[in-house]
Short mmCIF file of C-alpha atoms in Angstrom, two decimals:
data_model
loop_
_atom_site.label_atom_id
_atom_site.label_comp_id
_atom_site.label_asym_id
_atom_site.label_seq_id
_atom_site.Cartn_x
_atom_site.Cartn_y
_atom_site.Cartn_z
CA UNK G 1 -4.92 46.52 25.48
CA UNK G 2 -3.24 49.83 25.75
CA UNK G 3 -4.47 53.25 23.67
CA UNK G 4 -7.35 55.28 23.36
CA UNK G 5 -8.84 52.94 19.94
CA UNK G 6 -10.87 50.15 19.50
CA UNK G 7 -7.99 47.93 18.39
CA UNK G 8 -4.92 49.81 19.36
CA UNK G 9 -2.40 47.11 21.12
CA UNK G 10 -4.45 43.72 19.88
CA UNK G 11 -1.85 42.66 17.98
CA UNK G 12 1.42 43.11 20.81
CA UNK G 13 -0.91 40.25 23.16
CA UNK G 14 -1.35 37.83 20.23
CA UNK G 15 -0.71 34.20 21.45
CA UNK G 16 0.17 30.64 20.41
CA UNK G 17 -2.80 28.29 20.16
CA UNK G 18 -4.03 26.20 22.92
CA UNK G 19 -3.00 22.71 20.97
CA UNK G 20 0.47 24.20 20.70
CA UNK G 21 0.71 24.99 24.24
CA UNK G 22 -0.66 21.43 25.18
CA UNK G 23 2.43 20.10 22.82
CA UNK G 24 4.64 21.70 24.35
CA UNK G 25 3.86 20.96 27.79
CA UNK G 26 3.27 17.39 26.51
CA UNK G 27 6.83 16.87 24.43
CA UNK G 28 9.15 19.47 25.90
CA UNK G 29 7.94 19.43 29.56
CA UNK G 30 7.43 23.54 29.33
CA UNK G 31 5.90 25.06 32.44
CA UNK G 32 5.91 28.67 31.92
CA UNK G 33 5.68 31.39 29.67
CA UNK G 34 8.20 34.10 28.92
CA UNK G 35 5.83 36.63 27.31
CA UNK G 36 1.89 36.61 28.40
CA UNK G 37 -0.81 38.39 30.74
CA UNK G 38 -3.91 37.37 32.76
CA UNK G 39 -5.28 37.67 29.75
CA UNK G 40 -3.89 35.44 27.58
CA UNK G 41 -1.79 32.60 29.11
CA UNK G 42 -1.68 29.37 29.38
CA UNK G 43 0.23 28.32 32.45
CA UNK G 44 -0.26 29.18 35.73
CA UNK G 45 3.20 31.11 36.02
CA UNK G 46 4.61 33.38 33.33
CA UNK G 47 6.69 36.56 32.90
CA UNK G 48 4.70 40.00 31.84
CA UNK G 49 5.61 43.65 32.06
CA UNK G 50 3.73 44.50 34.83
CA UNK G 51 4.68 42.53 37.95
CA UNK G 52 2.69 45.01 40.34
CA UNK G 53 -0.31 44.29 39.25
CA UNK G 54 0.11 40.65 37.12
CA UNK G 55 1.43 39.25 40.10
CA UNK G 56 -1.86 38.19 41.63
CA UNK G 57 -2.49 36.55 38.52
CA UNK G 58 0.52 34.64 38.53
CA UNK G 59 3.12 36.16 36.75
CA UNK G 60 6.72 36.31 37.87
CA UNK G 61 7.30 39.55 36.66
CA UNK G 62 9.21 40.72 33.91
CA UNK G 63 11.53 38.14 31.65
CA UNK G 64 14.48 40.73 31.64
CA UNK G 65 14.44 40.42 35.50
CA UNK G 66 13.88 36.21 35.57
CA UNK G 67 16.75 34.33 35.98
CA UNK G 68 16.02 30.80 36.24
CA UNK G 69 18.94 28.42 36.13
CA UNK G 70 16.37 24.85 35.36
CA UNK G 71 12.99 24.13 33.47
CA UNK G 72 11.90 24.18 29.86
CA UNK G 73 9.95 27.65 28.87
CA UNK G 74 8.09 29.16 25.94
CA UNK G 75 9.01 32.64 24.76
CA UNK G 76 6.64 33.70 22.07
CA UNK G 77 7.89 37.86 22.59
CA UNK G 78 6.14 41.25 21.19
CA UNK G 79 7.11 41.75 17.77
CA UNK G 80 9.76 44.41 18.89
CA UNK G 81 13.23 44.29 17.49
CA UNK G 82 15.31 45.66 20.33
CA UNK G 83 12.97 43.50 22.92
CA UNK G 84 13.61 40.19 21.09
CA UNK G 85 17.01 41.28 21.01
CA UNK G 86 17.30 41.96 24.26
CA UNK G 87 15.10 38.14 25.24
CA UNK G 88 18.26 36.77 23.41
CA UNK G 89 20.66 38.55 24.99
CA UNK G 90 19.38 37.25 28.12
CA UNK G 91 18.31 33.72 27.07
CA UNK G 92 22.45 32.94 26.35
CA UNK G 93 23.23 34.66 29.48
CA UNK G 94 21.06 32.09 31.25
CA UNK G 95 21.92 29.17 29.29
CA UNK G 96 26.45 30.20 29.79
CA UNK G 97 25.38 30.13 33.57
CA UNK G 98 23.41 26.94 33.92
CA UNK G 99 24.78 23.22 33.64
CA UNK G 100 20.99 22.43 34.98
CA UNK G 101 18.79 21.62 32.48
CA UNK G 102 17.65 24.63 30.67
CA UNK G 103 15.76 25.33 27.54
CA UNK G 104 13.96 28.00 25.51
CA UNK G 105 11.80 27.76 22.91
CA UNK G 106 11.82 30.62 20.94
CA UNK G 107 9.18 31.73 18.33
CA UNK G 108 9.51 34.58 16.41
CA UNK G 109 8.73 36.02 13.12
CA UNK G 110 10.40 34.83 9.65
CA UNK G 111 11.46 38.21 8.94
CA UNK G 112 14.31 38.08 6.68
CA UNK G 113 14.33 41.66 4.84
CA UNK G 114 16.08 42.82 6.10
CA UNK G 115 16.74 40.21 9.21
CA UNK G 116 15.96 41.20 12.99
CA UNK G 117 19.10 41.35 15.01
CA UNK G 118 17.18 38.41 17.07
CA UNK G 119 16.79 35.94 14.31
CA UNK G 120 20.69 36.54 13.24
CA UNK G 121 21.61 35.92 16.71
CA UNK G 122 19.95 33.02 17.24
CA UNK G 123 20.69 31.44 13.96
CA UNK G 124 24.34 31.89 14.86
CA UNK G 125 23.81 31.05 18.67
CA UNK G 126 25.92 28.23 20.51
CA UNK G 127 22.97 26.88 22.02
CA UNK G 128 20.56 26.59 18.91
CA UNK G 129 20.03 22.83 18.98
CA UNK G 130 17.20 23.43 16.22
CA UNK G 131 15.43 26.19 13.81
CA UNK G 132 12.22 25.13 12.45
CA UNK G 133 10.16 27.05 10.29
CA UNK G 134 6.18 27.34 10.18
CA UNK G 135 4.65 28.45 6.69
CA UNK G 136 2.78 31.53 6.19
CA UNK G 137 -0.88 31.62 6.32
CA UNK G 138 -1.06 27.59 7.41
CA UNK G 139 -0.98 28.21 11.31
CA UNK G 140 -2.89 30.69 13.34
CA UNK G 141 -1.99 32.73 16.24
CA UNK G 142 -4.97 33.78 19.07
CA UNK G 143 -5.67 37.35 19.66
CA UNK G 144 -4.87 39.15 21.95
CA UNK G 145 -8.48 40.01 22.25
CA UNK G 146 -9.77 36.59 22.56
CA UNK G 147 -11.68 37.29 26.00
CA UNK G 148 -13.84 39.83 24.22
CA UNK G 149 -14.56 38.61 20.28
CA UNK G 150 -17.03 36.18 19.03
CA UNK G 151 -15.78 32.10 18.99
CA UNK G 152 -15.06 32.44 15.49
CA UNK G 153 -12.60 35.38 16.17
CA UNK G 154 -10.09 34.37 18.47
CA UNK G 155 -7.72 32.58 15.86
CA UNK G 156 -6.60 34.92 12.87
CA UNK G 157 -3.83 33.19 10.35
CA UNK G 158 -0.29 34.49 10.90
CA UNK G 159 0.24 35.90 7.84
CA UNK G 160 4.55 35.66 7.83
CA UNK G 161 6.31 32.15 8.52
CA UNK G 162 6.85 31.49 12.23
CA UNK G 163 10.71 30.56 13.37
CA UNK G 164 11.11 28.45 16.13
CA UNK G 165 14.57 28.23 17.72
CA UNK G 166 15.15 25.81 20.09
CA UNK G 167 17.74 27.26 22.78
CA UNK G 168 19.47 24.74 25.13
CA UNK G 169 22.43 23.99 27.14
CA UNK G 170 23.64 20.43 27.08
CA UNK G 171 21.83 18.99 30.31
CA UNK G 172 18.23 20.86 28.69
CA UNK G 173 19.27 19.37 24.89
CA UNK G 174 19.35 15.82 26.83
CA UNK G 175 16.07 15.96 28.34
CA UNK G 176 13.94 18.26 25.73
CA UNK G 177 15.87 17.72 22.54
CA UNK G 178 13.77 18.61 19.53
CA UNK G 179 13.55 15.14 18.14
CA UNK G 180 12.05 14.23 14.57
CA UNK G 181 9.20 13.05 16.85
CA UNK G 182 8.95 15.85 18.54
CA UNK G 183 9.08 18.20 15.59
CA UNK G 184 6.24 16.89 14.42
CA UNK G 185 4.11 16.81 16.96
CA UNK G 186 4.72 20.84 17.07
CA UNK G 187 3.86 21.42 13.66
CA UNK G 188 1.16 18.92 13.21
CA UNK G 189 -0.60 21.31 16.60
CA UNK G 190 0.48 24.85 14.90
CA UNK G 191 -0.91 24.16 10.74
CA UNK G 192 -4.11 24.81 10.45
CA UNK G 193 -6.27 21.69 9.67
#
């Protein structure tokens, strides 16, 4: 996406796969993404970095500057430490201000050596209703360069465990709770089959 290089940048636009996204449209009524471009997203709506020329394509501009106080959203974030730090830092901001129904679903990676500031946080966060962790190299993640490789291409295994962190307030817990059910249904649409 961004650099002089054939592949420079293909790896900050990678992307959850399309059965995921269906899931969690389907079982945690999410409408938007935190972290996408025209490129790559799924909804209609979604936050990316570059509102002045994204926003014909429907995004809502940058997360850091999207405040919503109801809905259910996906935030699958560039593997950058100080922005999934900061995504936190603004996800518990949201969630303290909101007795609406709010929720984030948070995927990051397993990185555990040493931790991300992110992952610490959000273990240790008030509004963690749930932490569920995907297995190395049995789910896949879509490139970021999936308009322009072959078919065969556009899914490449993740190659660390995926954390999920379900972020709520009470109101978002009681309509999108990450039930058994539920659970299942997410990782049964993220391992690879």
């Amino acid at each position: 996406m961004f650099g002089v290089k054939l592949h420079e940048g293909s790896g900050l636009q990678g992307s959850l796969p399309l059965s995921v996204f269906q899931v969690l449209k389907e079982q945690f009524s999410v409408s938007m993404e935190c972290f996408a471009s025209p490129l790559n997203c799924y909804f209609r709506q979604y936050c990316s970095a570059f509102a002045d020329t994204d926003g014909y394509f429907g995004s809502r501009g940058p997360l850091l500057q999207f405040f919503p106080v109801s809905g259910s959203f996906e935030a699958n974030p560039p593997f950058s430490e100080e922005l999934m730090e900061a995504m936190v830092n603004h996800f518990e901001a949201l969630l303290e201000a909101s007795d609406k129904p709010l929720s984030f679903i948070v995927f990051i990676p397993d990185w555990r050596d040493p931790p991300t500031p992110a992952l610490v946080r959000m273990e240790n966060s008030k509004f963690k209703q749930r932490q569920h962790k995907i297995p190395a190299y049995e789910h896949e993640y879509r490139s970021g360069h999936q308009h322009v490789v072959a078919e065969n291409e556009v899914l490449y295994k993740a190659v660390h465990g995926t954390l999920v962190f379900f972020l709520q307030n009470d109101a978002g817990f009681g309509l999108w709770g990450p039930t058994e059910e539920r659970i299942a249904a997410l990782t049964k649409a993220f391992i690879r089959q």
